[in-house]
Amino acid sequence: MKAFVTGVTGQDGFYLTKLLLDKGYQVHGTIRRSSSFNTERIDPLISEYEEGGLLKLYYSDLLDSSSLNNLINSIEPDEIYNLAAQSHVAVSFKNPLYSTQTSVVGPITLLEAVKNSKKDIKYYQASSSEMFGGIDSNTLNENTKFRPKSPYAVGKVFAHEITKVYRESYGIFGVNGILFNHESPLRGETFVTRKITRAVGRIKNMLQEKVTLGNLEASRDWGFAGDYVEGMYLMMQHSIPDDWVLATGETHTVKEFAELAFNEVGLNYQDYVLIDSRHQRPNEVNYLLGDPSKAKSELGWENKTSFSSLVKKMVEEDVLLAEREKVLLEKGLLKPTWEYPIKN
Ligand code: NAP
Ligand code: F7E
């Protein structure tokens, strides 16, 4: 089996690629040219699988329709997982055009390539709980109305709907995975969970003094990325293409996350967290709680990692990371970054 994965260098890109390689797939992934290294997450997979031809990487971009089209035509994958996106909600308010363009141009390009292919290629679209807008405390499922509140979320609604349009109009096997927040030790460092656990590790090792956050009252349904990519895979193996919510069915505030993360190393978050209005968004999604019962009954998917074990896992990894940073600093091999340069 051949899978084509966009966004292979991202958090989910790593976990999904690992899962597919473990299942014997050949994985073809797109990476972006960057002036600095951007394959850090998948470097262990590259060293293990690239030489044997099981992992192949290509330069491309969601906005570069011709390269995507050429790649799909020449690779003829069995499955496409479209994970690439400018995935940071706060940044999407600063770069609204780019953020929405990637979610519009990318899916249409890929769906057109699928439509025009002689092969029956399955398509997975990375939809998001941000599409719901989180305006009340109702549990959200596949039938809940979308009320997007950011350029990111509007782009995702478009991608979601166009996948359904291609499914209904051309009989394409297109699925939308409506995933609630999922985190891991590989989460980008500007998302709130990782920002907190990075700070915990660094504060514990005296590499940082404080961490500056925005809205501590926002509530999210947080799961573990490793569990969620299993759900993506199961959606693609289902007999009928459809849309499924993946969530834990529990919600916690940013404050609860911070409290638990600092507690893990015996510290009180109130001594280290500062609030800065620069981290507030023009429009906030206050509360998200998902209902994964359709995924459970139809796909047999279930969240396996509790909130407390997720926080523990992330803190443990970031304490180790900070310990390694400290050694490098002491040897003069790393420049001190006392004002840790995390902005979002
Ligand atoms: P991520 O860590 O931010 O990874 C995003 C990936 O997309 C990276 O590989 C990035 O490349 C790539 N990318 C960004 N812009 C691109 C472009 N214009 N062309 C090609 N590639 C581009 O995100 P993630 O957490 O793995 O999430 C994966 C997908 O699921 C995203 O679409 C996200 O919006 C969606 N989603 C995520 C969550 C969540 O909680 N994690 C929940 C629901 C939906 P670089 O490495 O070069 O930046
Ligand atoms: O924010 C609040 C912030 O940036 C979570 C993406 O993967 O999940 C993610 O989007 C909450 C928000 O994730 C800070 O205001 C407080 O209410 O970690 P986040 P997100 O916006 O929920 C969805 C499902 C996706 O699809 C997205 O791709 O935390 N918050 N203080 C903060 N957030 C950040 N980033 N930084 C803070 O300092």
CSV table of C-alpha atoms and ligand atoms in Angstrom, one decimal:
chain,number,residue,atom,x,y,z
A,1,MET,CA,0.0,0.0,0.0
A,2,LYS,CA,1.2,3.5,-0.8
A,3,ALA,CA,0.2,6.6,1.2
A,4,PHE,CA,0.7,10.2,0.2
A,5,VAL,CA,1.0,12.4,3.3
A,6,THR,CA,1.1,16.2,3.2
A,7,GLY,CA,2.4,17.9,6.4
A,8,VAL,CA,4.6,14.9,7.1
A,9,THR,CA,7.0,17.1,9.2
A,10,GLY,CA,4.3,18.1,11.6
A,11,GLN,CA,3.2,16.5,14.9
A,12,ASP,CA,0.5,14.3,13.3
A,13,GLY,CA,2.8,13.7,10.3
A,14,PHE,CA,5.3,12.0,12.5
A,15,TYR,CA,2.7,9.8,14.3
A,16,LEU,CA,0.8,8.9,11.2
A,17,THR,CA,3.9,8.1,9.1
A,18,LYS,CA,5.2,5.9,11.9
A,19,LEU,CA,1.9,4.0,12.1
A,20,LEU,CA,1.7,3.5,8.3
A,21,LEU,CA,5.3,2.4,8.1
A,22,ASP,CA,4.7,-0.1,10.9
A,23,LYS,CA,1.8,-1.4,8.9
A,24,GLY,CA,4.0,-2.0,5.9
A,25,TYR,CA,3.0,1.0,3.8
A,26,GLN,CA,5.3,2.9,1.6
A,27,VAL,CA,4.9,6.5,2.6
A,28,HIS,CA,5.4,9.5,0.2
A,29,GLY,CA,5.5,12.8,2.1
A,30,THR,CA,5.8,16.4,1.1
A,31,ILE,CA,8.2,18.8,2.9
A,32,ARG,CA,8.7,22.5,2.4
A,33,ARG,CA,12.0,24.0,1.5
A,34,SER,CA,13.2,26.0,4.5
A,35,SER,CA,16.4,28.0,5.2
A,36,SER,CA,16.7,26.0,8.4
A,37,PHE,CA,16.2,22.2,9.1
A,38,ASN,CA,12.5,21.3,9.4
A,39,THR,CA,12.5,17.5,9.4
A,40,GLU,CA,13.6,17.2,13.0
A,41,ARG,CA,10.4,15.3,14.0
A,42,ILE,CA,10.8,12.7,11.3
A,43,ASP,CA,14.6,12.4,11.2
A,44,PRO,CA,14.5,9.1,13.1
A,45,LEU,CA,12.0,7.7,10.5
A,46,ILE,CA,14.2,9.1,7.6
A,47,SER,CA,17.3,7.3,9.0
A,48,GLU,CA,15.4,4.0,9.4
A,49,TYR,CA,13.3,3.9,6.3
A,50,GLU,CA,14.5,6.3,3.5
A,51,GLU,CA,17.4,4.2,2.3
A,52,GLY,CA,15.2,1.1,1.8
A,53,GLY,CA,12.7,3.2,-0.2
A,54,LEU,CA,9.8,2.9,2.2
A,55,LEU,CA,9.8,6.6,3.0
A,56,LYS,CA,10.1,9.0,0.2
A,57,LEU,CA,10.1,12.8,0.6
A,58,TYR,CA,9.4,15.5,-2.0
A,59,TYR,CA,9.6,19.3,-1.9
A,60,SER,CA,6.1,20.7,-2.4
A,61,ASP,CA,3.6,23.2,-0.9
A,62,LEU,CA,-0.2,23.1,-0.6
A,63,LEU,CA,-0.2,26.2,-2.8
A,64,ASP,CA,1.9,24.6,-5.5
A,65,SER,CA,-0.9,22.8,-7.3
A,66,SER,CA,1.3,21.7,-10.3
A,67,SER,CA,3.8,19.9,-8.1
A,68,LEU,CA,1.0,18.2,-6.1
A,69,ASN,CA,-0.7,17.1,-9.2
A,70,ASN,CA,2.5,15.7,-10.8
A,71,LEU,CA,3.3,13.8,-7.6
A,72,ILE,CA,-0.2,12.2,-7.4
A,73,ASN,CA,0.0,11.3,-11.1
A,74,SER,CA,3.4,9.7,-10.8
A,75,ILE,CA,3.0,8.0,-7.4
A,76,GLU,CA,-0.6,6.8,-7.8
A,77,PRO,CA,-1.1,6.4,-4.0
A,78,ASP,CA,-3.8,4.2,-2.5
A,79,GLU,CA,-4.5,6.8,0.2
A,80,ILE,CA,-3.9,10.5,0.6
A,81,TYR,CA,-3.8,12.1,4.1
A,82,ASN,CA,-4.0,15.9,3.8
A,83,LEU,CA,-2.5,17.0,7.1
A,84,ALA,CA,-0.7,20.1,6.0
A,85,ALA,CA,-2.0,23.5,7.2
A,86,GLN,CA,-1.0,26.7,8.8
A,87,SER,CA,-2.4,25.2,11.9
A,88,HIS,CA,-2.0,28.0,14.5
A,89,VAL,CA,-5.3,29.7,15.2
A,90,ALA,CA,-3.8,32.9,16.7
A,91,VAL,CA,-1.4,33.2,13.7
A,92,SER,CA,-4.4,32.9,11.3
A,93,PHE,CA,-5.7,36.2,12.5
A,94,LYS,CA,-2.3,37.8,11.5
A,95,ASN,CA,-2.0,35.9,8.2
A,96,PRO,CA,-5.7,35.3,7.2
A,97,LEU,CA,-5.1,35.1,3.5
A,98,TYR,CA,-2.3,32.6,3.6
A,99,SER,CA,-4.0,30.5,6.3
A,100,THR,CA,-7.3,30.2,4.4
A,101,GLN,CA,-5.6,29.8,1.0
A,102,THR,CA,-3.8,26.7,2.1
A,103,SER,CA,-7.1,25.1,3.3
A,104,VAL,CA,-8.8,26.1,0.0
A,105,VAL,CA,-6.2,25.5,-2.7
A,106,GLY,CA,-4.7,22.4,-1.1
A,107,PRO,CA,-7.8,20.3,-0.8
A,108,ILE,CA,-9.2,21.3,-4.2
A,109,THR,CA,-6.0,20.4,-5.9
A,110,LEU,CA,-5.8,17.1,-4.2
A,111,LEU,CA,-9.4,16.2,-4.7
A,112,GLU,CA,-9.2,17.2,-8.4
A,113,ALA,CA,-6.2,14.9,-8.8
A,114,VAL,CA,-8.2,12.1,-7.1
A,115,LYS,CA,-11.2,12.8,-9.4
A,116,ASN,CA,-9.0,12.7,-12.5
A,117,SER,CA,-7.0,9.6,-11.5
A,118,LYS,CA,-7.8,6.2,-13.1
A,119,LYS,CA,-7.1,4.7,-9.7
A,120,ASP,CA,-9.6,4.8,-6.8
A,121,ILE,CA,-7.6,6.9,-4.4
A,122,LYS,CA,-8.9,7.5,-0.9
A,123,TYR,CA,-8.7,11.0,0.6
A,124,TYR,CA,-8.5,12.1,4.3
A,125,GLN,CA,-9.1,15.7,5.2
A,126,ALA,CA,-7.8,17.0,8.6
A,127,SER,CA,-10.9,18.8,9.9
A,128,SER,CA,-10.9,20.5,13.3
A,129,SER,CA,-13.1,21.1,16.3
A,130,GLU,CA,-12.3,24.8,15.8
A,131,MET,CA,-15.0,24.7,13.1
A,132,PHE,CA,-17.6,24.5,15.9
A,133,GLY,CA,-16.6,27.8,17.5
A,134,GLY,CA,-17.2,26.7,21.1
A,135,ILE,CA,-19.9,29.1,22.1
A,136,ASP,CA,-21.7,27.1,24.7
A,137,SER,CA,-21.2,24.0,26.9
A,138,ASN,CA,-23.0,21.5,24.7
A,139,THR,CA,-21.2,18.3,23.6
A,140,LEU,CA,-20.3,18.5,20.0
A,141,ASN,CA,-20.7,15.8,17.4
A,142,GLU,CA,-20.9,15.2,13.6
A,143,ASN,CA,-24.3,16.9,13.4
A,144,THR,CA,-23.5,20.1,15.3
A,145,LYS,CA,-23.6,23.3,13.3
A,146,PHE,CA,-20.3,25.0,12.4
A,147,ARG,CA,-19.8,28.5,13.8
A,148,PRO,CA,-16.2,29.2,12.9
A,149,LYS,CA,-14.5,32.1,14.8
A,150,SER,CA,-11.1,32.5,13.1
A,151,PRO,CA,-9.7,32.6,9.6
A,152,TYR,CA,-8.2,29.2,10.4
A,153,ALA,CA,-11.6,27.7,11.2
A,154,VAL,CA,-13.3,29.2,8.2
A,155,GLY,CA,-10.6,27.7,6.0
A,156,LYS,CA,-11.2,24.3,7.7
A,157,VAL,CA,-15.0,24.6,7.1
A,158,PHE,CA,-14.3,25.1,3.4
A,159,ALA,CA,-12.0,22.1,3.2
A,160,HIS,CA,-14.5,20.0,5.1
A,161,GLU,CA,-17.4,21.0,2.9
A,162,ILE,CA,-15.5,20.6,-0.4
A,163,THR,CA,-14.5,17.1,0.7
A,164,LYS,CA,-18.2,16.3,1.1
A,165,VAL,CA,-19.0,17.9,-2.2
A,166,TYR,CA,-16.5,15.7,-4.1
A,167,ARG,CA,-17.7,12.6,-2.2
A,168,GLU,CA,-21.4,13.3,-3.0
A,169,SER,CA,-20.8,14.6,-6.6
A,170,TYR,CA,-18.2,12.2,-7.9
A,171,GLY,CA,-18.4,9.2,-5.5
A,172,ILE,CA,-14.9,9.8,-4.3
A,173,PHE,CA,-13.9,8.1,-1.0
A,174,GLY,CA,-13.3,11.3,0.9
A,175,VAL,CA,-13.4,11.4,4.7
A,176,ASN,CA,-13.3,14.2,7.2
A,177,GLY,CA,-11.7,13.5,10.6
A,178,ILE,CA,-13.1,16.2,12.9
A,179,LEU,CA,-10.3,16.0,15.5
A,180,PHE,CA,-10.4,17.8,18.8
A,181,ASN,CA,-7.1,19.1,20.2
A,182,HIS,CA,-4.5,16.4,20.4
A,183,GLU,CA,-1.1,16.9,21.9
A,184,SER,CA,2.2,15.1,22.5
A,185,PRO,CA,5.9,15.7,23.3
A,186,LEU,CA,6.2,16.6,19.6
A,187,ARG,CA,3.5,19.3,19.7
A,188,GLY,CA,4.6,22.6,18.3
A,189,GLU,CA,6.1,24.8,21.0
A,190,THR,CA,3.7,27.7,20.5
A,191,PHE,CA,0.6,25.7,21.3
A,192,VAL,CA,-0.5,26.2,24.9
A,193,THR,CA,0.1,22.7,26.2
A,194,ARG,CA,3.6,22.4,24.9
A,195,LYS,CA,4.4,26.0,25.8
A,196,ILE,CA,3.5,25.1,29.4
A,197,THR,CA,5.4,21.8,29.5
A,198,ARG,CA,8.5,23.3,27.9
A,199,ALA,CA,8.4,26.1,30.5
A,200,VAL,CA,7.9,23.5,33.3
A,201,GLY,CA,11.0,21.6,32.1
A,202,ARG,CA,13.1,24.8,31.8
A,203,ILE,CA,11.9,26.4,35.0
A,204,LYS,CA,12.7,23.1,36.9
A,205,ASN,CA,16.2,23.3,35.4
A,206,MET,CA,16.6,27.0,36.1
A,207,LEU,CA,16.8,27.9,32.4
A,208,GLN,CA,13.7,30.1,32.5
A,209,GLU,CA,12.0,32.1,35.2
A,210,LYS,CA,8.4,32.6,34.2
A,211,VAL,CA,5.9,31.8,31.4
A,212,THR,CA,3.5,34.3,29.9
A,213,LEU,CA,0.1,33.0,28.8
A,214,GLY,CA,-3.3,34.5,27.7
A,215,ASN,CA,-6.7,33.2,28.6
A,216,LEU,CA,-6.5,30.6,31.3
A,217,GLU,CA,-10.2,29.9,31.4
A,218,ALA,CA,-10.4,28.5,27.8
A,219,SER,CA,-11.4,24.8,28.0
A,220,ARG,CA,-10.3,22.1,25.6
A,221,ASP,CA,-10.9,18.4,25.0
A,222,TRP,CA,-7.3,17.3,24.9
A,223,GLY,CA,-6.1,13.9,23.7
A,224,PHE,CA,-2.9,12.2,22.7
A,225,ALA,CA,-1.8,12.5,19.0
A,226,GLY,CA,-0.6,8.9,18.9
A,227,ASP,CA,-4.2,7.7,19.6
A,228,TYR,CA,-5.8,10.1,17.1
A,229,VAL,CA,-3.7,9.0,14.1
A,230,GLU,CA,-5.1,5.5,14.7
A,231,GLY,CA,-8.5,6.9,14.2
A,232,MET,CA,-7.5,8.6,11.0
A,233,TYR,CA,-6.3,5.2,9.7
A,234,LEU,CA,-9.5,3.5,10.7
A,235,MET,CA,-11.6,6.1,8.9
A,236,MET,CA,-9.8,5.3,5.7
A,237,GLN,CA,-10.4,1.5,6.2
A,238,HIS,CA,-14.1,1.9,6.8
A,239,SER,CA,-16.4,0.5,4.1
A,240,ILE,CA,-18.3,3.8,3.6
A,241,PRO,CA,-16.6,7.3,3.5
A,242,ASP,CA,-18.1,9.6,6.1
A,243,ASP,CA,-17.2,12.2,8.8
A,244,TRP,CA,-16.2,11.2,12.3
A,245,VAL,CA,-15.4,13.1,15.5
A,246,LEU,CA,-12.3,12.0,17.5
A,247,ALA,CA,-12.3,13.4,21.1
A,248,THR,CA,-11.8,12.2,24.6
A,249,GLY,CA,-15.3,13.3,25.9
A,250,GLU,CA,-13.6,15.3,28.7
A,251,THR,CA,-12.7,19.0,28.8
A,252,HIS,CA,-10.2,20.9,31.0
A,253,THR,CA,-9.2,24.5,31.3
A,254,VAL,CA,-5.8,25.9,30.4
A,255,LYS,CA,-5.5,26.7,34.1
A,256,GLU,CA,-6.1,23.0,35.0
A,257,PHE,CA,-3.4,22.0,32.5
A,258,ALA,CA,-0.9,24.4,34.0
A,259,GLU,CA,-1.7,23.4,37.5
A,260,LEU,CA,-1.2,19.7,36.8
A,261,ALA,CA,1.9,20.2,34.7
A,262,PHE,CA,3.7,22.3,37.4
A,263,ASN,CA,2.5,19.9,40.1
A,264,GLU,CA,4.3,17.1,38.2
A,265,VAL,CA,7.6,18.7,39.2
A,266,GLY,CA,6.5,19.8,42.7
A,267,LEU,CA,5.9,23.5,41.7
A,268,ASN,CA,2.9,25.8,42.0
A,269,TYR,CA,1.8,27.3,38.7
A,270,GLN,CA,0.7,30.5,40.4
A,271,ASP,CA,4.4,31.3,41.2
A,272,TYR,CA,5.4,31.1,37.5
A,273,VAL,CA,2.5,32.0,35.2
A,274,LEU,CA,2.1,35.6,34.1
A,275,ILE,CA,-0.8,36.8,32.1
A,276,ASP,CA,-0.3,39.0,29.0
A,277,SER,CA,-3.1,40.3,26.9
A,278,ARG,CA,-0.9,39.9,23.8
A,279,HIS,CA,-1.7,36.2,24.0
A,280,GLN,CA,-5.5,36.9,23.8
A,281,ARG,CA,-7.2,36.3,20.5
A,282,PRO,CA,-9.5,38.8,18.7
A,283,ASN,CA,-12.2,36.1,19.0
A,284,GLU,CA,-11.9,33.3,21.5
A,285,VAL,CA,-13.2,29.7,21.3
A,286,ASN,CA,-14.1,29.3,25.0
A,287,TYR,CA,-15.2,25.8,25.4
A,288,LEU,CA,-14.9,22.6,23.4
A,289,LEU,CA,-16.1,19.2,24.4
A,290,GLY,CA,-16.5,16.4,21.9
A,291,ASP,CA,-18.7,13.3,21.7
A,292,PRO,CA,-16.7,10.5,20.0
A,293,SER,CA,-19.5,7.9,20.2
A,294,LYS,CA,-19.9,7.5,16.4
A,295,ALA,CA,-16.2,6.7,16.1
A,296,LYS,CA,-16.5,4.2,18.9
A,297,SER,CA,-19.5,2.4,17.5
A,298,GLU,CA,-18.5,2.5,13.8
A,299,LEU,CA,-14.7,2.4,13.8
A,300,GLY,CA,-14.0,0.7,17.2
A,301,TRP,CA,-11.9,3.8,18.0
A,302,GLU,CA,-11.4,4.8,21.6
A,303,ASN,CA,-9.3,7.4,23.3
A,304,LYS,CA,-6.6,5.5,25.3
A,305,THR,CA,-4.7,8.2,27.1
A,306,SER,CA,-6.2,10.0,30.1
A,307,PHE,CA,-5.7,13.8,30.6
A,308,SER,CA,-3.3,13.2,33.6
A,309,SER,CA,-1.2,10.7,31.7
A,310,LEU,CA,-1.0,13.1,28.7
A,311,VAL,CA,0.3,15.9,30.9
A,312,LYS,CA,2.7,13.6,32.7
A,313,LYS,CA,4.1,12.2,29.4
A,314,MET,CA,4.7,15.7,28.0
A,315,VAL,CA,6.2,17.1,31.3
A,316,GLU,CA,8.6,14.1,31.6
A,317,GLU,CA,9.9,14.5,28.0
A,318,ASP,CA,10.3,18.3,28.4
A,319,VAL,CA,12.2,17.9,31.7
A,320,LEU,CA,14.6,15.5,29.9
A,321,LEU,CA,14.9,18.0,27.0
A,322,ALA,CA,15.7,20.8,29.4
A,323,GLU,CA,18.3,18.7,31.2
A,324,ARG,CA,20.0,18.1,27.9
A,325,GLU,CA,19.9,21.8,27.1
A,326,LYS,CA,21.4,22.6,30.4
A,327,VAL,CA,24.4,20.3,29.7
A,328,LEU,CA,24.9,21.9,26.3
A,329,LEU,CA,24.7,25.4,27.9
A,330,GLU,CA,27.2,24.5,30.5
A,331,LYS,CA,29.6,23.2,27.8
A,332,GLY,CA,29.1,26.5,25.9
A,333,LEU,CA,27.5,24.6,23.0
A,334,LEU,CA,24.2,26.5,23.2
A,335,LYS,CA,23.4,30.2,23.5
A,336,PRO,CA,21.4,31.1,26.6
A,337,THR,CA,17.8,32.2,25.8
A,338,TRP,CA,16.7,33.5,29.2
A,339,GLU,CA,13.8,35.3,27.5
A,340,TYR,CA,12.5,32.2,25.9
A,341,PRO,CA,11.4,33.3,22.4
A,342,ILE,CA,7.9,31.9,22.4
A,343,LYS,CA,5.4,34.4,21.2
A,344,ASN,CA,2.1,32.7,20.8
B,1,NAP,P1,1.5,21.0,12.7
B,1,NAP,O1,2.4,20.3,13.7
B,1,NAP,O2,1.4,22.5,12.7
B,1,NAP,O3,2.0,20.5,11.2
B,1,NAP,C1,1.5,21.2,10.1
B,1,NAP,C2,2.3,20.6,8.9
B,1,NAP,O4,1.8,21.3,7.7
B,1,NAP,C3,3.8,20.8,8.9
B,1,NAP,O5,4.4,19.6,8.3
B,1,NAP,C4,4.0,22.0,8.1
B,1,NAP,O6,5.3,22.1,7.5
B,1,NAP,C5,3.0,21.7,7.0
B,1,NAP,N1,2.6,22.9,6.2
B,1,NAP,C6,2.2,24.1,6.7
B,1,NAP,N2,1.9,25.0,5.7
B,1,NAP,C7,2.1,24.3,4.6
B,1,NAP,C8,2.0,24.6,3.2
B,1,NAP,N3,1.6,25.8,2.8
B,1,NAP,N4,2.3,23.6,2.3
B,1,NAP,C9,2.7,22.4,2.7
B,1,NAP,N5,2.8,22.1,4.0
B,1,NAP,C10,2.5,23.0,4.9
B,1,NAP,O7,0.0,20.5,12.8
B,1,NAP,P2,-0.6,19.1,13.4
B,1,NAP,O8,-0.9,19.4,14.8
B,1,NAP,O9,0.3,18.0,13.0
B,1,NAP,O10,-2.0,19.0,12.7
B,1,NAP,C11,-2.1,18.3,11.5
B,1,NAP,C12,-3.4,18.8,10.7
B,1,NAP,O11,-4.5,18.5,11.6
B,1,NAP,C13,-3.4,20.2,10.4
B,1,NAP,O12,-4.1,20.4,9.2
B,1,NAP,C14,-4.2,20.8,11.6
B,1,NAP,O13,-4.8,22.0,11.1
B,1,NAP,C15,-5.2,19.7,11.8
B,1,NAP,N6,-5.7,19.6,13.2
B,1,NAP,C16,-4.9,19.6,14.2
B,1,NAP,C17,-5.4,19.4,15.5
B,1,NAP,C18,-4.5,19.3,16.7
B,1,NAP,O14,-5.0,19.4,17.8
B,1,NAP,N7,-3.2,19.0,16.5
B,1,NAP,C19,-6.8,19.2,15.7
B,1,NAP,C20,-7.6,19.3,14.6
B,1,NAP,C21,-7.1,19.5,13.3
B,1,NAP,P3,6.5,22.7,8.3
B,1,NAP,O15,7.0,21.7,9.2
B,1,NAP,O16,7.5,23.0,7.2
B,1,NAP,O17,6.0,23.9,9.0
B,2,F7E,O1,-4.8,27.2,22.2
B,2,F7E,C1,-5.5,29.5,25.0
B,2,F7E,C2,-5.9,29.9,23.7
B,2,F7E,O2,-3.1,27.4,20.5
B,2,F7E,C3,-5.7,26.5,23.1
B,2,F7E,C4,-4.6,23.7,16.8
B,2,F7E,O3,-4.0,22.4,16.8
B,2,F7E,O4,-6.4,22.8,18.2
B,2,F7E,C5,-5.4,23.8,18.2
B,2,F7E,O5,-5.9,25.1,18.2
B,2,F7E,C6,-6.3,27.6,24.1
B,2,F7E,C7,-6.9,28.8,23.4
B,2,F7E,O6,-4.7,25.5,20.4
B,2,F7E,C8,-2.1,30.8,25.4
B,2,F7E,O7,-6.5,31.2,23.7
B,2,F7E,C9,-4.0,30.7,26.6
B,2,F7E,O8,-8.2,29.0,23.9
B,2,F7E,O9,-3.0,25.5,22.1
B,2,F7E,P1,-3.8,26.4,21.3
B,2,F7E,P2,-6.1,25.8,19.6
B,2,F7E,O10,-6.3,27.3,19.3
B,2,F7E,O11,-7.2,25.2,20.4
B,2,F7E,C10,-7.4,22.9,17.2
B,2,F7E,C11,-8.3,21.7,17.3
B,2,F7E,C12,-6.8,23.0,15.8
B,2,F7E,O12,-7.4,22.5,14.8
B,2,F7E,C13,-5.6,23.8,15.7
B,2,F7E,O13,-4.8,23.5,14.5
B,2,F7E,O14,-5.3,28.1,24.9
B,2,F7E,N1,-4.2,30.1,25.4
B,2,F7E,N2,-2.7,31.2,26.6
B,2,F7E,C14,-3.1,30.1,24.7
B,2,F7E,N3,-2.8,29.6,23.5
B,2,F7E,C15,-1.6,29.7,23.0
B,2,F7E,N4,-1.3,29.2,21.8
B,2,F7E,N5,-0.6,30.5,23.7
B,2,F7E,C16,-0.8,31.0,24.9
B,2,F7E,O15,0.0,31.6,25.5
